[in-house]
Short mmCIF file of C-alpha atoms in Angstrom, two decimals:
data_model
loop_
_atom_site.label_atom_id
_atom_site.label_comp_id
_atom_site.label_asym_id
_atom_site.label_seq_id
_atom_site.Cartn_x
_atom_site.Cartn_y
_atom_site.Cartn_z
CA MET A 1 0.00 0.00 0.00
CA LEU A 2 2.81 2.41 0.84
CA LEU A 3 4.76 1.83 -2.37
CA GLN A 4 1.92 2.36 -4.84
CA PRO A 5 2.53 4.72 -7.73
CA ILE A 6 1.38 8.29 -7.21
CA THR A 7 -1.29 7.95 -9.88
CA ASP A 8 -3.00 5.19 -7.89
CA HIS A 9 -3.26 7.46 -4.87
CA ALA A 10 -4.60 10.28 -7.03
CA LYS A 11 -7.25 7.95 -8.49
CA ILE A 12 -8.33 6.87 -5.01
CA VAL A 13 -8.68 10.49 -3.86
CA HIS A 14 -10.49 11.46 -7.08
CA TYR A 15 -13.06 8.67 -6.86
CA ALA A 16 -13.64 9.17 -3.13
CA PHE A 17 -14.24 12.90 -3.63
CA ASN A 18 -16.56 12.45 -6.59
CA GLU A 19 -18.63 9.66 -5.01
CA LYS A 20 -19.05 11.03 -1.49
CA ALA A 21 -19.16 14.81 -1.94
CA SER A 22 -22.28 16.71 -2.91
CA ILE A 23 -22.20 19.36 -5.62
CA SER A 24 -22.22 22.19 -3.08
CA ARG A 25 -19.31 20.64 -1.18
CA LYS A 26 -17.33 20.21 -4.41
CA ILE A 27 -17.86 23.84 -5.38
CA THR A 28 -16.95 25.02 -1.88
CA VAL A 29 -13.72 22.99 -1.72
CA ILE A 30 -12.61 24.09 -5.18
CA ALA A 31 -13.44 27.73 -4.36
CA LEU A 32 -11.36 27.57 -1.19
CA LEU A 33 -8.43 26.01 -3.07
CA SER A 34 -8.73 28.64 -5.79
CA THR A 35 -8.76 31.39 -3.17
CA MET A 36 -5.68 29.91 -1.53
CA ALA A 37 -3.88 29.78 -4.89
CA ALA A 38 -4.77 33.39 -5.67
CA THR A 39 -3.61 34.55 -2.24
CA LEU A 40 -0.28 32.75 -2.60
CA GLN A 41 0.17 34.19 -6.06
CA LYS A 42 -0.45 37.74 -4.83
CA ALA A 43 2.06 37.27 -2.00
CA GLY A 44 4.87 37.58 -4.55
CA GLY A 45 3.93 41.19 -5.23
CA LEU A 46 3.05 42.18 -1.69
CA ILE A 47 6.11 40.77 0.05
CA PRO A 48 9.00 41.20 -2.42
CA ALA A 49 11.74 39.18 -0.71
CA ALA A 50 9.71 36.35 0.81
CA GLY A 51 7.29 36.37 -2.11
CA LEU A 52 9.86 34.73 -4.32
CA PHE A 53 9.68 31.67 -2.10
CA ILE A 54 5.92 31.79 -1.50
CA SER A 55 4.80 32.33 -5.10
CA PRO A 56 5.85 28.87 -6.41
CA LEU A 57 3.55 27.30 -3.80
CA THR A 58 0.63 28.54 -5.91
CA THR A 59 0.71 25.37 -7.98
CA ALA A 60 -0.09 23.09 -5.03
CA PRO A 61 -3.77 24.09 -4.59
CA ALA A 62 -4.22 24.19 -8.37
CA ILE A 63 -2.88 20.65 -8.77
CA LEU A 64 -4.92 19.40 -5.82
CA SER A 65 -8.12 20.85 -7.27
CA MET A 66 -7.38 19.16 -10.60
CA VAL A 67 -6.78 15.83 -8.82
CA LEU A 68 -10.05 16.13 -6.94
CA SER A 69 -12.12 16.94 -10.00
CA VAL A 70 -10.86 17.93 -13.42
CA ARG A 71 -14.10 19.70 -14.28
CA TYR A 72 -14.26 21.83 -11.14
CA GLY A 73 -10.49 22.30 -11.13
CA LEU A 74 -10.66 23.91 -14.57
CA LEU A 75 -13.54 26.10 -13.47
CA GLY A 76 -11.55 27.20 -10.43
CA SER A 77 -8.51 27.97 -12.57
CA PHE A 78 -10.52 30.03 -15.04
CA ASN A 79 -12.20 31.87 -12.18
CA ARG A 80 -8.84 32.74 -10.63
CA VAL A 81 -7.41 34.31 -13.81
CA LYS A 82 -8.59 37.94 -13.88
#
């Protein structure tokens, strides 16, 4: 179980999220992840020195939202770009 490929773990998380979560929960989780990604992305401009180290962390919530649900992850990504 511990040495499974990463894609197997992503599939398990994806199916568990899509089967057990309601539509409102999916939208809420993706919106929170999108907000977190936007906040981390803006930190690069607000805090110049530390922002260089914080800004690359923006991809983590974006990747997690795509693993949870590709459809809602794309919607969250398009919503974040303004």
